[in-house]
């Protein structure tokens, strides 16, 4: 596996589940920072800064965002597998997302230190911009 640069993004993030037929909350896509909205036949899933999270009974807060510095070519293989394997070996729960340019991992705030140490020990560069 090649050496990756992983940026620890500032701030607390939330993962929110809304009903599949729920509208995307107004203004959400205008929120600064990382926002991801995914609709499936079963749910509307949102990841966003906690201060912009819509109200829902199904909300998990306290996530920190780690972003692999990209862009990454679509021909690259095994990046998410390697990172998630390293975190799993360290006992770190994660929530993974990919975008056109790169991969993102969310880890619980209490696991952030363990996660960054595990990734650094595997040879990746960790930055806190």
Backbone as CSV, one residue per row, in Angstrom:
resi,resn,N_x,N_y,N_z,CA_x,CA_y,CA_z,C_x,C_y,C_z
1,UNK,0.860,-1.181,0.000,0.000,0.000,0.000,0.891,1.223,0.000
2,UNK,0.552,2.161,-0.820,1.317,3.398,-0.875,1.039,4.255,0.351
3,UNK,1.963,5.136,0.644,1.829,6.055,1.769,0.794,7.115,1.409
4,UNK,-0.166,7.312,2.288,-1.230,8.281,2.072,-1.077,9.442,3.039
5,UNK,-1.587,10.594,2.644,-1.667,11.735,3.552,-3.122,11.830,3.991
6,UNK,-3.333,11.794,5.299,-4.678,11.831,5.862,-4.804,13.096,6.705
7,UNK,-5.749,13.938,6.319,-5.984,15.192,7.037,-7.087,15.002,8.075
8,UNK,-6.804,15.389,9.316,-7.816,15.388,10.371,-8.537,16.726,10.269
9,UNK,-9.803,16.687,9.963,-10.594,17.899,9.782,-11.121,18.397,11.125
10,UNK,-11.217,19.699,11.298,-11.698,20.230,12.579,-13.197,20.034,12.753
11,UNK,-13.612,20.023,13.993,-15.038,20.044,14.314,-15.685,18.689,14.472
12,UNK,-16.829,18.747,15.108,-17.656,17.580,15.392,-18.635,17.374,14.238
13,UNK,-18.839,16.130,13.863,-19.783,15.796,12.797,-20.848,14.850,13.325
14,UNK,-21.984,14.863,12.671,-23.091,13.974,13.022,-23.476,13.138,11.813
15,UNK,-23.972,11.949,12.099,-24.542,11.056,11.092,-26.022,10.953,11.440
16,UNK,-26.876,11.287,10.470,-28.308,11.392,10.720,-29.062,10.497,9.737
17,UNK,-30.058,9.800,10.259,-30.948,8.997,9.418,-32.325,9.625,9.445
18,UNK,-32.866,9.893,8.247,-34.223,10.387,8.097,-35.013,9.392,7.250
19,UNK,-36.334,9.476,7.263,-37.127,8.583,6.415,-36.745,8.741,4.939
20,UNK,-36.904,7.684,4.190,-36.512,7.674,2.782,-37.199,8.769,1.973
21,UNK,-38.417,9.121,2.350,-39.149,10.128,1.583,-38.990,11.545,2.130
22,UNK,-38.137,11.719,3.125,-37.929,13.051,3.706,-37.211,13.952,2.696
23,UNK,-37.559,15.232,2.679,-36.825,16.157,1.814,-35.446,16.451,2.416
24,UNK,-34.510,16.820,1.567,-33.217,17.283,2.077,-33.500,18.577,2.843
25,UNK,-33.057,18.666,4.096,-33.349,19.853,4.889,-32.879,21.136,4.193
26,UNK,-33.725,22.161,4.195,-33.370,23.420,3.537,-32.066,23.994,4.095
27,UNK,-31.223,24.475,3.205,-29.976,25.116,3.603,-28.850,24.161,3.957
28,UNK,-29.130,22.879,4.070,-28.097,21.930,4.493,-26.900,21.939,3.549
29,UNK,-27.164,21.959,2.270,-26.069,21.918,1.303,-25.298,23.231,1.234
30,UNK,-25.795,24.254,1.928,-25.076,25.523,2.024,-24.195,25.577,3.270
31,UNK,-24.294,24.560,4.124,-23.490,24.530,5.353,-22.007,24.453,4.988
32,UNK,-21.158,25.146,5.738,-19.725,25.068,5.452,-19.163,23.710,5.841
33,UNK,-18.108,23.310,5.175,-17.445,22.064,5.519,-18.029,20.867,4.793
34,UNK,-17.814,19.702,5.380,-18.180,18.438,4.771,-19.663,18.141,4.994
35,UNK,-20.393,17.957,3.908,-21.791,17.554,3.965,-21.980,16.456,2.930
36,UNK,-22.572,15.354,3.348,-22.880,14.266,2.429,-24.336,13.875,2.621
37,UNK,-25.049,13.752,1.507,-26.450,13.348,1.534,-26.595,12.148,0.607
38,UNK,-27.121,11.054,1.144,-27.321,9.843,0.358,-28.741,9.355,0.560
39,UNK,-29.441,9.152,-0.544,-30.800,8.608,-0.469,-30.783,7.187,-1.026
40,UNK,-31.390,6.279,-0.278,-31.600,4.907,-0.735,-33.100,4.637,-0.649
41,UNK,-33.552,3.494,-1.114,-34.975,3.185,-0.962,-35.426,3.113,0.499
42,UNK,-34.461,2.972,1.434,-34.797,2.783,2.841,-34.537,3.977,3.751
43,UNK,-33.753,4.955,3.284,-33.389,6.050,4.180,-32.828,7.238,3.424
44,UNK,-32.799,8.379,4.105,-32.031,9.549,3.704,-30.951,9.680,4.769
45,UNK,-29.710,9.491,4.377,-28.589,9.505,5.314,-27.795,10.784,5.100
46,UNK,-27.502,11.474,6.203,-26.805,12.756,6.140,-25.606,12.719,7.073
47,UNK,-24.474,13.233,6.571,-23.297,13.474,7.401,-22.993,14.952,7.253
48,UNK,-22.859,15.644,8.387,-22.636,17.094,8.328,-22.059,17.573,9.662
49,UNK,-21.554,18.818,9.679,-21.140,19.388,10.960,-22.321,19.348,11.938
50,UNK,-22.055,18.997,13.172,-23.116,18.804,14.153,-24.018,20.023,14.295
51,UNK,-23.477,21.209,14.213,-24.285,22.417,14.341,-25.298,22.606,13.231
52,UNK,-25.172,21.862,12.154,-26.088,21.967,11.017,-26.943,20.720,10.853
53,UNK,-26.843,19.782,11.794,-27.582,18.521,11.675,-29.076,18.754,11.879
54,UNK,-29.906,18.177,11.016,-31.353,18.286,11.215,-31.768,17.458,12.433
55,UNK,-32.876,17.838,13.031,-33.368,17.086,14.180,-33.889,15.734,13.728
56,UNK,-33.485,14.707,14.448,-33.935,13.346,14.160,-33.673,12.493,15.379
57,UNK,-34.546,11.526,15.588,-34.329,10.578,16.685,-33.123,9.694,16.387
58,UNK,-32.818,9.540,15.113,-31.696,8.694,14.696,-30.496,9.557,14.327
59,UNK,-29.871,10.140,15.347,-28.693,10.984,15.141,-27.553,10.458,15.993
60,UNK,-26.393,10.324,15.384,-25.170,9.952,16.092,-24.208,11.125,15.951
61,UNK,-23.892,11.762,17.045,-22.943,12.878,17.036,-21.609,12.414,17.594
62,UNK,-20.640,13.305,17.574,-19.342,12.991,18.160,-18.382,12.302,17.215
63,UNK,-18.556,12.495,15.914,-17.665,11.901,14.914,-16.637,12.932,14.466
64,UNK,-15.415,12.480,14.219,-14.357,13.327,13.655,-14.040,12.835,12.248
65,UNK,-13.779,13.766,11.366,-13.586,13.476,9.954,-12.111,13.385,9.595
66,UNK,-11.744,12.286,8.960,-10.401,12.083,8.411,-10.551,11.998,6.899
67,UNK,-9.812,12.813,6.167,-9.914,12.852,4.713,-8.582,12.477,4.090
68,UNK,-8.605,11.517,3.181,-7.404,11.146,2.445,-7.146,12.248,1.423
69,UNK,-5.960,12.790,1.446,-5.654,13.873,0.521,-5.661,13.330,-0.904
70,UNK,-6.415,13.976,-1.743,-6.559,13.532,-3.120,-6.228,14.655,-4.067
71,UNK,-6.664,14.536,-5.295,-7.577,13.499,-5.773,-6.877,12.163,-5.978
72,UNK,-7.678,11.114,-5.839,-7.210,9.752,-6.036,-7.756,9.246,-7.372
73,UNK,-6.912,8.599,-8.131,-7.346,8.048,-9.417,-8.294,6.879,-9.183
74,UNK,-9.273,6.733,-10.066,-10.216,5.622,-9.961,-9.521,4.272,-10.134
75,UNK,-8.341,4.255,-10.720,-7.623,3.002,-10.942,-6.914,2.499,-9.691
76,UNK,-6.799,3.339,-8.670,-6.171,2.898,-7.423,-7.089,1.905,-6.725
77,UNK,-6.511,0.879,-6.170,-7.298,-0.132,-5.464,-6.782,-0.311,-4.045
78,UNK,-7.683,-0.711,-3.165,-7.301,-1.114,-1.820,-7.113,-0.007,-0.812
79,UNK,-7.382,1.232,-1.176,-7.156,2.326,-0.222,-8.090,2.207,0.972
80,UNK,-9.371,2.121,0.718,-10.330,2.022,1.822,-10.120,0.717,2.604
81,UNK,-9.809,-0.353,1.895,-9.567,-1.635,2.568,-8.375,-1.535,3.508
82,UNK,-7.311,-0.907,3.049,-6.121,-0.783,3.890,-6.390,0.077,5.113
83,UNK,-7.000,1.245,4.905,-7.261,2.137,6.034,-8.234,1.513,7.026
84,UNK,-9.307,0.924,6.517,-10.284,0.327,7.431,-9.693,-0.881,8.145
85,UNK,-8.835,-1.630,7.471,-8.182,-2.768,8.117,-7.271,-2.331,9.248
86,UNK,-6.527,-1.242,9.015,-5.638,-0.719,10.054,-6.436,-0.217,11.254
87,UNK,-7.555,0.430,10.987,-8.394,0.908,12.094,-9.080,-0.244,12.809
88,UNK,-9.527,-1.239,12.064,-10.156,-2.406,12.692,-9.168,-3.121,13.606
89,UNK,-7.929,-3.256,13.157,-6.906,-3.916,13.986,-6.655,-3.137,15.266
90,UNK,-6.877,-1.824,15.237,-6.697,-0.981,16.424,-7.980,-0.880,17.250
91,UNK,-9.041,-1.560,16.808,-10.300,-1.539,17.547,-11.086,-0.245,17.390
92,UNK,-10.916,0.437,16.253,-11.577,1.716,16.016,-12.763,1.514,15.077
93,UNK,-13.950,1.903,15.533,-15.148,1.875,14.709,-15.076,3.028,13.713
94,UNK,-15.566,2.796,12.499,-15.532,3.867,11.515,-16.808,3.909,10.701
95,UNK,-17.018,5.056,10.085,-18.094,5.285,9.123,-17.381,5.804,7.890
96,UNK,-17.471,5.095,6.774,-16.691,5.416,5.584,-17.561,5.983,4.469
97,UNK,-17.001,6.948,3.749,-17.652,7.550,2.587,-16.600,7.809,1.517
98,UNK,-17.018,7.724,0.286,-16.133,8.093,-0.818,-16.820,9.149,-1.661
99,UNK,-15.997,10.034,-2.220,-16.484,11.040,-3.149,-15.731,10.860,-4.461
100,UNK,-16.013,11.684,-5.421,-15.353,11.570,-6.724,-13.838,11.653,-6.568
101,UNK,-13.354,12.564,-5.713,-11.923,12.812,-5.590,-11.189,11.955,-4.574
102,UNK,-11.877,11.508,-3.520,-11.121,10.879,-2.434,-12.013,10.067,-1.506
103,UNK,-11.404,9.576,-0.427,-12.107,8.787,0.583,-12.099,9.548,1.908
104,UNK,-13.165,9.329,2.679,-13.332,9.983,3.974,-13.692,8.930,5.010
105,UNK,-13.130,9.070,6.190,-13.450,8.185,7.304,-13.894,9.033,8.478
106,UNK,-14.945,8.612,9.129,-15.354,9.261,10.370,-15.090,8.277,11.501
107,UNK,-14.468,8.777,12.561,-14.220,7.972,13.750,-14.779,8.734,14.954
108,UNK,-15.156,8.012,15.969,-15.676,8.671,17.159,-14.562,9.495,17.818
109,UNK,-14.956,10.641,18.369,-14.006,11.570,18.999,-13.083,10.843,19.985
110,UNK,-13.644,9.955,20.791,-12.843,9.235,21.781,-11.830,8.277,21.175
111,UNK,-12.001,7.930,19.897,-11.088,7.010,19.209,-10.096,7.735,18.308
112,UNK,-10.188,9.067,18.231,-9.368,9.808,17.276,-7.873,9.579,17.499
113,UNK,-7.415,9.661,18.717,-5.992,9.460,19.000,-5.530,8.068,18.604
114,UNK,-6.307,7.062,18.951,-5.963,5.681,18.605,-5.963,5.500,17.082
115,UNK,-6.921,6.131,16.417,-7.014,6.022,14.958,-5.800,6.656,14.278
116,UNK,-5.439,7.861,14.694,-4.308,8.527,14.043,-2.992,7.816,14.348
117,UNK,-2.856,7.287,15.550,-1.639,6.522,15.870,-1.548,5.260,15.016
118,UNK,-2.667,4.569,14.831,-2.673,3.347,14.024,-2.323,3.646,12.574
119,UNK,-2.880,4.721,12.028,-2.598,5.070,10.635,-1.147,5.523,10.469
120,UNK,-0.653,6.276,11.441,0.756,6.703,11.387,1.704,5.510,11.506
121,UNK,1.365,4.569,12.379,2.212,3.372,12.547,2.221,2.531,11.269
122,UNK,1.179,2.630,10.467,1.123,1.895,9.202,1.855,2.643,8.076
123,UNK,2.429,3.807,8.398,3.240,4.529,7.440,2.566,5.701,6.754
124,UNK,1.358,6.049,7.179,0.652,7.168,6.569,0.990,8.460,7.303
125,UNK,0.951,9.560,6.579,1.190,10.867,7.174,-0.129,11.441,7.660
126,UNK,-0.182,11.862,8.903,-1.382,12.427,9.502,-1.137,13.912,9.712
127,UNK,-2.078,14.746,9.220,-1.934,16.189,9.410,-3.172,16.714,10.127
128,UNK,-2.976,17.765,10.898,-4.069,18.457,11.583,-4.053,19.904,11.110
129,UNK,-4.640,20.181,9.918,-4.572,21.555,9.382,-5.305,22.541,10.266
